[in-house]
């Protein structure tokens, strides 16, 4: 029975392949639609790909990222699981061992915590433990970060935690275009990737150029300059990229020309892109939502320091969340770096004078 | 406790005299290697070991039932007897206790044994995922590959075991949960570990048929495991076998059971030695004689010597593997760290 479902999925795949070819060009899509298109393409082109998690099937996910996929590919390839994150991730390990390509979803970032044992002790280590004989091509989608006034545990910034775990790769898209290309790329990798989707950007539209190649995506493993500038580099990822681009527009009104670098990959970090940008601008600010202490900003600052020590005109500054549990919606705007705090960080760097 | 539906006649045959002798030979090999491994630790040949004295029947009986052409076994860290019964390269297996490589050096795909790992309930979910994969690709005509998940009474307290049972039952995944209830989770006895009377009783709550079996009777364990495997192979979903046995020795070579149980308790809890018991049975049934037992022991000793020589000959792994085996596709940062290690290391 199940094999028949898989076969019918393969039959559908040809239709999707044609659809994709017809769909070439640029389309205006929300990030939610772009992610859905990416998953559709992955299911169509990879017969061993499976999508599962809580409410991924009939409902299409609470954010509708998997909308319509079960109908199209059948219940064998897109299915609902019981409400148990460790179960979802532990099952992914076994499915990967059996030759499948699991694309599980954790419904909200905070619910990755109950699965940390499977993510850290199992998914991150199985390739190593098995000396490369049991690869873990698992693409874990995690709706991430805050900004939607969600209840507790529904808005967390786990990138430093994930990036610190040996054996995991971590990536976060900032636009619908990045979302489509980074997800299809991540799902082609033979290693486990944590795909952190900025949930506050799900409904923002933007152009998605479906053409492949460096002209549209740059290096699929690298960072990307989203705005060229001369005076200072702002490094951000996920939802913070859009805000930093706004900041750059405002700063331009005061004659400050800011370069915005979307880090995209939080592990491995594109150290070369950081060095290239900051060697040009000689100043840098890192912006992230996660708490300051031991955050990824510290890693980025060190990489910049190492790559640009002689060039830097000021210490690398960080504008981040605070060392507090992620606050309730009413205080969220105080917690997440806002335009003023980012501008202040930029100002501190621009006005720095050696003592 | 037996809620596993009976098999159709002839679905599994009773072990032949030849198979019974083979089971005995395996048990002796496991017993001898196990006690030798403890000695190796005392002699400084290996840094640590998790003995399984008294669990030979549970491990050999179940491991012997595995079909190496289609099943897959998910161990924790006290399954040496299972590995031996499956024919796994024992030098490669023991390499984990030699501290050569976490998980051992054997090829999991070839041997059908997942790498050794110590988060005791972690692999139970892997077994369910692998088993679900068989459902997705195979047909339920009595030919499904089955996942065998080994865990103990202590592991059964972890949430992952419960998530695994729930998932497996809902998805009708062909997985046998093979519980070695050896009475002790390090220092904590089963009665302070397992609520609900037994792990098998818990399985009922998930609608999973279960058999509780005398884990010190190798034939009973073999037959119960074959029964459970046949049940799963035909697409009936999961089954659970709880082998009631006893850990006669310490939890590990670092453990001191004298702190939590008396010698009298140990003697009473262990009951009759499963190896001696099987020997008596083979003698009484005229299936084996003293000459056979002597030959089996001699073979076990020869095998142990080979394994010892093999692990003593194992040098440390080349350090570059530390960097090369993290990912299938390495990262620039790891490459840089590897290069820096090569420059600074004296072991290149």
PDB file of N, CA and C in Angstrom, chain A residues 102-160:
ATOM      1  N   UNK A 102      14.735  12.735   5.785  1.00  0.00           N
ATOM      2  CA  UNK A 102      13.682  13.338   6.600  1.00  0.00           C
ATOM      3  C   UNK A 102      13.763  14.870   6.613  1.00  0.00           C
ATOM      4  N   UNK A 103      12.589  15.486   6.469  1.00  0.00           N
ATOM      5  CA  UNK A 103      12.487  16.945   6.605  1.00  0.00           C
ATOM      6  C   UNK A 103      11.456  17.207   7.702  1.00  0.00           C
ATOM      7  N   UNK A 104      11.858  16.990   8.966  1.00  0.00           N
ATOM      8  CA  UNK A 104      10.912  17.156  10.061  1.00  0.00           C
ATOM      9  C   UNK A 104      10.701  18.631  10.397  1.00  0.00           C
ATOM     10  N   UNK A 105       9.591  18.887  11.040  1.00  0.00           N
ATOM     11  CA  UNK A 105       9.323  20.249  11.523  1.00  0.00           C
ATOM     12  C   UNK A 105       9.141  20.217  13.026  1.00  0.00           C
ATOM     13  N   UNK A 106       9.778  21.168  13.712  1.00  0.00           N
ATOM     14  CA  UNK A 106       9.433  21.447  15.104  1.00  0.00           C
ATOM     15  C   UNK A 106       8.539  22.667  15.039  1.00  0.00           C
ATOM     16  N   UNK A 107       7.377  22.589  15.657  1.00  0.00           N
ATOM     17  CA  UNK A 107       6.347  23.587  15.367  1.00  0.00           C
ATOM     18  C   UNK A 107       6.752  25.011  15.753  1.00  0.00           C
ATOM     19  N   UNK A 108       7.430  25.127  16.881  1.00  0.00           N
ATOM     20  CA  UNK A 108       7.954  26.425  17.319  1.00  0.00           C
ATOM     21  C   UNK A 108       9.331  26.191  17.921  1.00  0.00           C
ATOM     22  N   UNK A 109      10.184  27.212  17.780  1.00  0.00           N
ATOM     23  CA  UNK A 109      11.565  27.129  18.275  1.00  0.00           C
ATOM     24  C   UNK A 109      11.693  26.568  19.693  1.00  0.00           C
ATOM     25  N   UNK A 110      10.847  27.054  20.610  1.00  0.00           N
ATOM     26  CA  UNK A 110      10.965  26.622  22.013  1.00  0.00           C
ATOM     27  C   UNK A 110      10.691  25.138  22.192  1.00  0.00           C
ATOM     28  N   UNK A 111      10.020  24.550  21.207  1.00  0.00           N
ATOM     29  CA  UNK A 111       9.721  23.122  21.323  1.00  0.00           C
ATOM     30  C   UNK A 111      10.858  22.259  20.775  1.00  0.00           C
ATOM     31  N   UNK A 112      11.929  22.919  20.359  1.00  0.00           N
ATOM     32  CA  UNK A 112      13.137  22.148  20.037  1.00  0.00           C
ATOM     33  C   UNK A 112      13.814  21.709  21.334  1.00  0.00           C
ATOM     34  N   UNK A 113      13.571  22.426  22.418  1.00  0.00           N
ATOM     35  CA  UNK A 113      14.211  22.045  23.688  1.00  0.00           C
ATOM     36  C   UNK A 113      13.887  20.605  24.104  1.00  0.00           C
ATOM     37  N   UNK A 114      12.635  20.182  24.048  1.00  0.00           N
ATOM     38  CA  UNK A 114      12.370  18.782  24.424  1.00  0.00           C
ATOM     39  C   UNK A 114      13.071  17.760  23.523  1.00  0.00           C
ATOM     40  N   UNK A 115      13.543  18.207  22.378  1.00  0.00           N
ATOM     41  CA  UNK A 115      14.205  17.263  21.453  1.00  0.00           C
ATOM     42  C   UNK A 115      15.717  17.443  21.445  1.00  0.00           C
ATOM     43  N   UNK A 116      16.228  18.254  22.352  1.00  0.00           N
ATOM     44  CA  UNK A 116      17.666  18.580  22.310  1.00  0.00           C
ATOM     45  C   UNK A 116      18.522  17.322  22.405  1.00  0.00           C
ATOM     46  N   UNK A 117      18.118  16.370  23.216  1.00  0.00           N
ATOM     47  CA  UNK A 117      18.897  15.137  23.338  1.00  0.00           C
ATOM     48  C   UNK A 117      19.067  14.458  21.975  1.00  0.00           C
ATOM     49  N   UNK A 118      17.964  14.344  21.240  1.00  0.00           N
ATOM     50  CA  UNK A 118      18.053  13.693  19.928  1.00  0.00           C
ATOM     51  C   UNK A 118      18.862  14.545  18.949  1.00  0.00           C
ATOM     52  N   UNK A 119      18.714  15.867  19.033  1.00  0.00           N
ATOM     53  CA  UNK A 119      19.432  16.743  18.099  1.00  0.00           C
ATOM     54  C   UNK A 119      20.935  16.702  18.384  1.00  0.00           C
ATOM     55  N   UNK A 120      21.283  16.828  19.664  1.00  0.00           N
ATOM     56  CA  UNK A 120      22.698  16.959  20.026  1.00  0.00           C
ATOM     57  C   UNK A 120      23.396  15.601  20.103  1.00  0.00           C
ATOM     58  N   UNK A 121      22.802  14.675  20.872  1.00  0.00           N
ATOM     59  CA  UNK A 121      23.484  13.396  21.140  1.00  0.00           C
ATOM     60  C   UNK A 121      23.360  12.417  19.983  1.00  0.00           C
ATOM     61  N   UNK A 122      22.344  12.602  19.153  1.00  0.00           N
ATOM     62  CA  UNK A 122      22.120  11.610  18.103  1.00  0.00           C
ATOM     63  C   UNK A 122      22.329  12.197  16.705  1.00  0.00           C
ATOM     64  N   UNK A 123      21.498  13.159  16.308  1.00  0.00           N
ATOM     65  CA  UNK A 123      21.587  13.680  14.935  1.00  0.00           C
ATOM     66  C   UNK A 123      22.971  14.269  14.668  1.00  0.00           C
ATOM     67  N   UNK A 124      23.465  15.048  15.613  1.00  0.00           N
ATOM     68  CA  UNK A 124      24.751  15.713  15.422  1.00  0.00           C
ATOM     69  C   UNK A 124      25.944  14.772  15.458  1.00  0.00           C
ATOM     70  N   UNK A 125      25.750  13.587  15.988  1.00  0.00           N
ATOM     71  CA  UNK A 125      26.902  12.699  16.194  1.00  0.00           C
ATOM     72  C   UNK A 125      26.903  11.430  15.370  1.00  0.00           C
ATOM     73  N   UNK A 126      25.795  11.094  14.741  1.00  0.00           N
ATOM     74  CA  UNK A 126      25.705   9.751  14.153  1.00  0.00           C
ATOM     75  C   UNK A 126      26.702   9.542  13.017  1.00  0.00           C
ATOM     76  N   UNK A 127      26.907  10.583  12.199  1.00  0.00           N
ATOM     77  CA  UNK A 127      27.880  10.429  11.117  1.00  0.00           C
ATOM     78  C   UNK A 127      29.274  10.143  11.687  1.00  0.00           C
ATOM     79  N   UNK A 128      29.617  10.869  12.736  1.00  0.00           N
ATOM     80  CA  UNK A 128      30.926  10.728  13.388  1.00  0.00           C
ATOM     81  C   UNK A 128      31.032   9.372  14.082  1.00  0.00           C
ATOM     82  N   UNK A 129      30.027   9.081  14.913  1.00  0.00           N
ATOM     83  CA  UNK A 129      30.009   7.831  15.677  1.00  0.00           C
ATOM     84  C   UNK A 129      30.126   6.622  14.745  1.00  0.00           C
ATOM     85  N   UNK A 130      29.475   6.726  13.600  1.00  0.00           N
ATOM     86  CA  UNK A 130      29.458   5.586  12.674  1.00  0.00           C
ATOM     87  C   UNK A 130      30.575   5.686  11.639  1.00  0.00           C
ATOM     88  N   UNK A 131      31.483   6.615  11.832  1.00  0.00           N
ATOM     89  CA  UNK A 131      32.623   6.803  10.931  1.00  0.00           C
ATOM     90  C   UNK A 131      32.160   7.014   9.486  1.00  0.00           C
ATOM     91  N   UNK A 132      31.092   7.805   9.366  1.00  0.00           N
ATOM     92  CA  UNK A 132      30.634   8.192   8.037  1.00  0.00           C
ATOM     93  C   UNK A 132      29.740   7.194   7.343  1.00  0.00           C
ATOM     94  N   UNK A 133      29.444   6.073   8.013  1.00  0.00           N
ATOM     95  CA  UNK A 133      28.622   5.058   7.345  1.00  0.00           C
ATOM     96  C   UNK A 133      27.123   5.314   7.528  1.00  0.00           C
ATOM     97  N   UNK A 134      26.771   6.156   8.506  1.00  0.00           N
ATOM     98  CA  UNK A 134      25.354   6.475   8.712  1.00  0.00           C
ATOM     99  C   UNK A 134      25.165   7.995   8.630  1.00  0.00           C
ATOM    100  N   UNK A 135      25.146   8.530   7.416  1.00  0.00           N
ATOM    101  CA  UNK A 135      24.951   9.975   7.265  1.00  0.00           C
ATOM    102  C   UNK A 135      23.559  10.381   7.752  1.00  0.00           C
ATOM    103  N   UNK A 136      23.437  11.617   8.156  1.00  0.00           N
ATOM    104  CA  UNK A 136      22.160  12.111   8.667  1.00  0.00           C
ATOM    105  C   UNK A 136      21.671  13.276   7.800  1.00  0.00           C
ATOM    106  N   UNK A 137      21.171  12.988   6.595  1.00  0.00           N
ATOM    107  CA  UNK A 137      20.676  14.083   5.753  1.00  0.00           C
ATOM    108  C   UNK A 137      19.302  14.538   6.234  1.00  0.00           C
ATOM    109  N   UNK A 138      19.294  15.189   7.387  1.00  0.00           N
ATOM    110  CA  UNK A 138      18.032  15.625   7.998  1.00  0.00           C
ATOM    111  C   UNK A 138      17.959  17.148   7.910  1.00  0.00           C
ATOM    112  N   UNK A 139      16.878  17.648   7.332  1.00  0.00           N
ATOM    113  CA  UNK A 139      16.673  19.093   7.282  1.00  0.00           C
ATOM    114  C   UNK A 139      15.582  19.420   8.299  1.00  0.00           C
ATOM    115  N   UNK A 140      15.997  19.962   9.437  1.00  0.00           N
ATOM    116  CA  UNK A 140      15.026  20.274  10.501  1.00  0.00           C
ATOM    117  C   UNK A 140      14.558  21.711  10.354  1.00  0.00           C
ATOM    118  N   UNK A 141      13.288  21.872  10.022  1.00  0.00           N
ATOM    119  CA  UNK A 141      12.718  23.222   9.898  1.00  0.00           C
ATOM    120  C   UNK A 141      12.226  23.690  11.266  1.00  0.00           C
ATOM    121  N   UNK A 142      12.700  24.866  11.665  1.00  0.00           N
ATOM    122  CA  UNK A 142      12.299  25.429  12.954  1.00  0.00           C
ATOM    123  C   UNK A 142      11.803  26.857  12.758  1.00  0.00           C
ATOM    124  N   UNK A 143      10.491  27.095  12.844  1.00  0.00           N
ATOM    125  CA  UNK A 143      10.002  28.485  12.861  1.00  0.00           C
ATOM    126  C   UNK A 143      10.659  29.200  14.043  1.00  0.00           C
ATOM    127  N   UNK A 144      11.371  30.295  13.768  1.00  0.00           N
ATOM    128  CA  UNK A 144      12.293  30.831  14.768  1.00  0.00           C
ATOM    129  C   UNK A 144      12.104  32.317  15.032  1.00  0.00           C
ATOM    130  N   UNK A 145      12.701  32.731  16.115  1.00  0.00           N
ATOM    131  CA  UNK A 145      12.778  34.136  16.543  1.00  0.00           C
ATOM    132  C   UNK A 145      11.393  34.673  16.935  1.00  0.00           C
ATOM    133  N   UNK A 146      11.415  35.913  17.433  1.00  0.00           N
ATOM    134  CA  UNK A 146      10.170  36.489  17.961  1.00  0.00           C
ATOM    135  C   UNK A 146       9.503  37.426  16.976  1.00  0.00           C
ATOM    136  N   UNK A 147       8.830  38.419  17.573  1.00  0.00           N
ATOM    137  CA  UNK A 147       8.230  39.457  16.744  1.00  0.00           C
ATOM    138  C   UNK A 147       6.792  39.224  16.374  1.00  0.00           C
ATOM    139  N   UNK A 148       6.151  38.182  16.929  1.00  0.00           N
ATOM    140  CA  UNK A 148       4.729  37.975  16.598  1.00  0.00           C
ATOM    141  C   UNK A 148       3.857  37.938  17.846  1.00  0.00           C
ATOM    142  N   UNK A 149       4.380  38.454  18.972  1.00  0.00           N
ATOM    143  CA  UNK A 149       3.626  38.513  20.233  1.00  0.00           C
ATOM    144  C   UNK A 149       3.057  37.131  20.600  1.00  0.00           C
ATOM    145  N   UNK A 150       3.896  36.136  20.478  1.00  0.00           N
ATOM    146  CA  UNK A 150       3.450  34.763  20.715  1.00  0.00           C
ATOM    147  C   UNK A 150       3.565  34.420  22.198  1.00  0.00           C
ATOM    148  N   UNK A 151       2.907  33.332  22.623  1.00  0.00           N
ATOM    149  CA  UNK A 151       3.050  32.896  24.024  1.00  0.00           C
ATOM    150  C   UNK A 151       4.478  32.423  24.319  1.00  0.00           C
ATOM    151  N   UNK A 152       4.726  32.161  25.597  1.00  0.00           N
ATOM    152  CA  UNK A 152       6.060  31.707  25.991  1.00  0.00           C
ATOM    153  C   UNK A 152       6.455  30.445  25.198  1.00  0.00           C
ATOM    154  N   UNK A 153       7.730  30.348  24.900  1.00  0.00           N
ATOM    155  CA  UNK A 153       8.315  29.224  24.151  1.00  0.00           C
ATOM    156  C   UNK A 153       7.958  29.233  22.662  1.00  0.00           C
ATOM    157  N   UNK A 154       7.198  30.236  22.219  1.00  0.00           N
ATOM    158  CA  UNK A 154       6.843  30.305  20.797  1.00  0.00           C
ATOM    159  C   UNK A 154       7.699  31.338  20.066  1.00  0.00           C
ATOM    160  N   UNK A 155       8.700  31.861  20.754  1.00  0.00           N
ATOM    161  CA  UNK A 155       9.611  32.817  20.130  1.00  0.00           C
ATOM    162  C   UNK A 155      10.947  32.757  20.848  1.00  0.00           C
ATOM    163  N   UNK A 156      11.907  32.077  20.258  1.00  0.00           N
ATOM    164  CA  UNK A 156      13.225  31.908  20.883  1.00  0.00           C
ATOM    165  C   UNK A 156      14.273  32.040  19.784  1.00  0.00           C
ATOM    166  N   UNK A 157      15.465  32.380  20.197  1.00  0.00           N
ATOM    167  CA  UNK A 157      16.568  32.504  19.231  1.00  0.00           C
ATOM    168  C   UNK A 157      17.643  31.495  19.604  1.00  0.00           C
ATOM    169  N   UNK A 158      17.575  30.331  18.979  1.00  0.00           N
ATOM    170  CA  UNK A 158      18.419  29.208  19.407  1.00  0.00           C
ATOM    171  C   UNK A 158      19.697  29.052  18.588  1.00  0.00           C
ATOM    172  N   UNK A 159      20.016  30.051  17.755  1.00  0.00           N
ATOM    173  CA  UNK A 159      21.103  29.818  16.798  1.00  0.00           C
ATOM    174  C   UNK A 159      22.438  29.516  17.459  1.00  0.00           C
ATOM    175  N   UNK A 160      22.751  30.202  18.571  1.00  0.00           N
ATOM    176  CA  UNK A 160      24.054  29.964  19.207  1.00  0.00           C
ATOM    177  C   UNK A 160      24.116  28.543  19.762  1.00  0.00           C
TER     178      UNK A 160
END
